[in-house]
Amino acid sequence: QVQLVESGGGLVQAGGSLRLSCAASGRTFTNYAMGWFRQAPGKEREFVASINWIPSTKYYADSVKGRFTISRDNAKNTLYLQMNSLKPEDTAVYYCAAKDRRFTPPGQSPNDYDYWGQGTQVTVSS
């Protein structure tokens, strides 16, 4: 059974940093694209960043480009999201996601992903 478990969320002041982790189990995700999404209260889940099975291929939402960095450690079967220069508008529940088919590129829609974590809350105070 595939499980994705996020950690690393919390409360931080504007301008601060957090690093989110997503530990995968039940499958080795080396050859699968993965991504991060977020959902603020009253809003739809939105794309944040994704990474191909080739770790050098990464994609970012315009709103986080230059501030967030997605990475993966295939040996640990873990996905990361380093978030710097955080803003109050980054406040949301952050979700890790993974695709179910190998060697397919990541997408920017939640419908492109098959497995989801339970989410971790990130709150940025002004």
PDB file of C-alpha atoms in Angstrom:
ATOM      1  CA  GLN A   1       0.000   0.000   0.000  1.00  0.00           C
ATOM      2  CA  VAL A   2       1.449   3.327  -1.092  1.00  0.00           C
ATOM      3  CA  GLN A   3       1.733   5.980   1.594  1.00  0.00           C
ATOM      4  CA  LEU A   4       2.988   9.557   1.418  1.00  0.00           C
ATOM      5  CA  VAL A   5       3.610  11.309   4.716  1.00  0.00           C
ATOM      6  CA  GLU A   6       4.430  15.017   4.839  1.00  0.00           C
ATOM      7  CA  SER A   7       6.238  16.756   7.673  1.00  0.00           C
ATOM      8  CA  GLY A   8       7.998  20.027   8.376  1.00  0.00           C
ATOM      9  CA  GLY A   9       5.096  22.450   8.382  1.00  0.00           C
ATOM     10  CA  GLY A  10       4.612  25.051  11.076  1.00  0.00           C
ATOM     11  CA  LEU A  11       4.273  28.708  11.941  1.00  0.00           C
ATOM     12  CA  VAL A  12       6.887  31.105  10.613  1.00  0.00           C
ATOM     13  CA  GLN A  13       7.219  34.861  10.252  1.00  0.00           C
ATOM     14  CA  ALA A  14       7.203  36.506   6.856  1.00  0.00           C
ATOM     15  CA  GLY A  15      10.636  36.286   5.297  1.00  0.00           C
ATOM     16  CA  GLY A  16      11.418  33.049   7.087  1.00  0.00           C
ATOM     17  CA  SER A  17      12.070  29.557   5.753  1.00  0.00           C
ATOM     18  CA  LEU A  18      10.710  26.055   6.133  1.00  0.00           C
ATOM     19  CA  ARG A  19      11.608  22.725   4.590  1.00  0.00           C
ATOM     20  CA  LEU A  20       8.863  20.236   3.936  1.00  0.00           C
ATOM     21  CA  SER A  21       9.546  16.526   3.573  1.00  0.00           C
ATOM     22  CA  CYS A  22       7.431  13.789   2.047  1.00  0.00           C
ATOM     23  CA  ALA A  23       8.398  10.238   2.937  1.00  0.00           C
ATOM     24  CA  ALA A  24       7.079   7.596   0.545  1.00  0.00           C
ATOM     25  CA  SER A  25       6.521   3.961   1.417  1.00  0.00           C
ATOM     26  CA  GLY A  26       4.977   0.952  -0.267  1.00  0.00           C
ATOM     27  CA  ARG A  27       6.739   1.684  -3.542  1.00  0.00           C
ATOM     28  CA  THR A  28      10.053   3.043  -4.721  1.00  0.00           C
ATOM     29  CA  PHE A  29       9.277   6.279  -6.549  1.00  0.00           C
ATOM     30  CA  THR A  30      12.577   6.647  -8.342  1.00  0.00           C
ATOM     31  CA  ASN A  31      10.984   6.448 -11.792  1.00  0.00           C
ATOM     32  CA  TYR A  32       7.848   8.421 -10.983  1.00  0.00           C
ATOM     33  CA  ALA A  33       7.158  12.141 -11.179  1.00  0.00           C
ATOM     34  CA  MET A  34       6.143  13.825  -7.924  1.00  0.00           C
ATOM     35  CA  GLY A  35       4.855  17.201  -6.918  1.00  0.00           C
ATOM     36  CA  TRP A  36       3.720  19.624  -4.248  1.00  0.00           C
ATOM     37  CA  PHE A  37       0.339  21.322  -4.123  1.00  0.00           C
ATOM     38  CA  ARG A  38      -1.252  23.643  -1.591  1.00  0.00           C
ATOM     39  CA  GLN A  39      -4.750  24.583  -0.567  1.00  0.00           C
ATOM     40  CA  ALA A  40      -5.738  27.677   1.360  1.00  0.00           C
ATOM     41  CA  PRO A  41      -9.117  27.959   3.131  1.00  0.00           C
ATOM     42  CA  GLY A  42     -11.917  28.554   0.648  1.00  0.00           C
ATOM     43  CA  LYS A  43      -9.639  28.062  -2.348  1.00  0.00           C
ATOM     44  CA  GLU A  44      -8.960  25.243  -4.761  1.00  0.00           C
ATOM     45  CA  ARG A  45      -5.894  23.081  -4.505  1.00  0.00           C
ATOM     46  CA  GLU A  46      -3.142  24.693  -6.570  1.00  0.00           C
ATOM     47  CA  PHE A  47       0.111  23.540  -8.100  1.00  0.00           C
ATOM     48  CA  VAL A  48       3.323  24.597  -6.356  1.00  0.00           C
ATOM     49  CA  ALA A  49       6.163  22.551  -7.853  1.00  0.00           C
ATOM     50  CA  SER A  50       6.925  19.234  -9.494  1.00  0.00           C
ATOM     51  CA  ILE A  51       9.934  17.137 -10.331  1.00  0.00           C
ATOM     52  CA  ASN A  52      10.490  14.569 -13.013  1.00  0.00           C
ATOM     53  CA  TRP A  53      12.014  11.147 -12.493  1.00  0.00           C
ATOM     54  CA  ILE A  54      15.134  12.855 -13.827  1.00  0.00           C
ATOM     55  CA  PRO A  55      15.822  15.054 -10.782  1.00  0.00           C
ATOM     56  CA  SER A  56      17.185  17.951 -12.784  1.00  0.00           C
ATOM     57  CA  THR A  57      13.845  18.591 -14.463  1.00  0.00           C
ATOM     58  CA  LYS A  58      11.737  20.786 -12.204  1.00  0.00           C
ATOM     59  CA  TYR A  59       8.692  22.978 -12.632  1.00  0.00           C
ATOM     60  CA  TYR A  60       7.374  25.803 -10.463  1.00  0.00           C
ATOM     61  CA  ALA A  61       4.312  27.958 -10.171  1.00  0.00           C
ATOM     62  CA  ASP A  62       5.094  31.575 -11.001  1.00  0.00           C
ATOM     63  CA  SER A  63       4.094  32.601  -7.483  1.00  0.00           C
ATOM     64  CA  VAL A  64       6.912  30.568  -5.892  1.00  0.00           C
ATOM     65  CA  LYS A  65       9.586  30.682  -8.577  1.00  0.00           C
ATOM     66  CA  GLY A  66      12.893  31.885  -7.155  1.00  0.00           C
ATOM     67  CA  ARG A  67      11.771  31.286  -3.560  1.00  0.00           C
ATOM     68  CA  PHE A  68      10.933  27.561  -3.414  1.00  0.00           C
ATOM     69  CA  THR A  69      13.089  24.615  -4.451  1.00  0.00           C
ATOM     70  CA  ILE A  70      11.826  21.092  -5.022  1.00  0.00           C
ATOM     71  CA  SER A  71      14.219  18.173  -4.720  1.00  0.00           C
ATOM     72  CA  ARG A  72      14.193  14.447  -4.191  1.00  0.00           C
ATOM     73  CA  ASP A  73      16.458  11.890  -2.568  1.00  0.00           C
ATOM     74  CA  ASN A  74      15.732   8.631  -4.355  1.00  0.00           C
ATOM     75  CA  ALA A  75      17.898   6.654  -1.955  1.00  0.00           C
ATOM     76  CA  LYS A  76      15.607   7.760   0.871  1.00  0.00           C
ATOM     77  CA  ASN A  77      12.432   7.691  -1.250  1.00  0.00           C
ATOM     78  CA  THR A  78      11.785  11.229  -0.004  1.00  0.00           C
ATOM     79  CA  LEU A  79      10.607  14.427  -1.657  1.00  0.00           C
ATOM     80  CA  TYR A  80      11.464  17.892  -0.309  1.00  0.00           C
ATOM     81  CA  LEU A  81      10.283  21.443  -0.696  1.00  0.00           C
ATOM     82  CA  GLN A  82      12.614  24.169   0.556  1.00  0.00           C
ATOM     83  CA  MET A  83      10.626  27.351   1.053  1.00  0.00           C
ATOM     84  CA  ASN A  84      12.469  30.651   1.514  1.00  0.00           C
ATOM     85  CA  SER A  85      11.305  34.257   1.732  1.00  0.00           C
ATOM     86  CA  LEU A  86       7.903  33.085   2.843  1.00  0.00           C
ATOM     87  CA  LYS A  87       4.946  35.422   2.505  1.00  0.00           C
ATOM     88  CA  PRO A  88       1.570  35.445   4.292  1.00  0.00           C
ATOM     89  CA  GLU A  89      -0.062  34.397   1.014  1.00  0.00           C
ATOM     90  CA  ASP A  90       1.914  31.149   1.163  1.00  0.00           C
ATOM     91  CA  THR A  91      -0.242  30.100   4.114  1.00  0.00           C
ATOM     92  CA  ALA A  92      -1.982  26.842   3.202  1.00  0.00           C
ATOM     93  CA  VAL A  93      -2.041  23.117   3.733  1.00  0.00           C
ATOM     94  CA  TYR A  94       0.727  21.644   1.608  1.00  0.00           C
ATOM     95  CA  TYR A  95       0.273  18.250  -0.031  1.00  0.00           C
ATOM     96  CA  CYS A  96       2.741  15.859  -1.564  1.00  0.00           C
ATOM     97  CA  ALA A  97       1.605  13.894  -4.617  1.00  0.00           C
ATOM     98  CA  ALA A  98       2.954  11.124  -6.838  1.00  0.00           C
ATOM     99  CA  LYS A  99       2.025   9.637 -10.178  1.00  0.00           C
ATOM    100  CA  ASP A 100       1.160   6.000 -10.697  1.00  0.00           C
ATOM    101  CA  ARG A 101       2.804   5.517 -14.096  1.00  0.00           C
ATOM    102  CA  ARG A 102       6.526   5.424 -14.559  1.00  0.00           C
ATOM    103  CA  PHE A 103       8.357   7.707 -16.940  1.00  0.00           C
ATOM    104  CA  THR A 104       5.470  10.086 -17.481  1.00  0.00           C
ATOM    105  CA  PRO A 105       6.049  13.806 -17.019  1.00  0.00           C
ATOM    106  CA  PRO A 106       4.576  15.642 -14.065  1.00  0.00           C
ATOM    107  CA  GLY A 107       1.546  17.842 -14.567  1.00  0.00           C
ATOM    108  CA  GLN A 108       0.174  20.927 -12.884  1.00  0.00           C
ATOM    109  CA  SER A 109      -3.332  19.670 -12.216  1.00  0.00           C
ATOM    110  CA  PRO A 110      -4.274  17.637  -9.154  1.00  0.00           C
ATOM    111  CA  ASN A 111      -5.926  15.216 -11.586  1.00  0.00           C
ATOM    112  CA  ASP A 112      -2.499  14.343 -12.965  1.00  0.00           C
ATOM    113  CA  TYR A 113      -1.532  12.611  -9.712  1.00  0.00           C
ATOM    114  CA  ASP A 114      -2.674   9.348  -8.188  1.00  0.00           C
ATOM    115  CA  TYR A 115      -1.302   9.294  -4.642  1.00  0.00           C
ATOM    116  CA  TRP A 116      -1.597  12.003  -2.008  1.00  0.00           C
ATOM    117  CA  GLY A 117      -0.331  12.650   1.482  1.00  0.00           C
ATOM    118  CA  GLN A 118      -2.493  13.915   4.322  1.00  0.00           C
ATOM    119  CA  GLY A 119      -1.043  17.426   4.159  1.00  0.00           C
ATOM    120  CA  THR A 120       0.972  19.632   6.484  1.00  0.00           C
ATOM    121  CA  GLN A 121      -0.072  23.118   7.606  1.00  0.00           C
ATOM    122  CA  VAL A 122       2.159  26.074   6.791  1.00  0.00           C
ATOM    123  CA  THR A 123       1.228  29.388   8.388  1.00  0.00           C
ATOM    124  CA  VAL A 124       3.143  32.572   7.613  1.00  0.00           C
ATOM    125  CA  SER A 125       2.503  35.522   9.901  1.00  0.00           C
ATOM    126  CA  SER A 126       2.977  39.124   8.787  1.00  0.00           C
TER     127      SER A 126
END
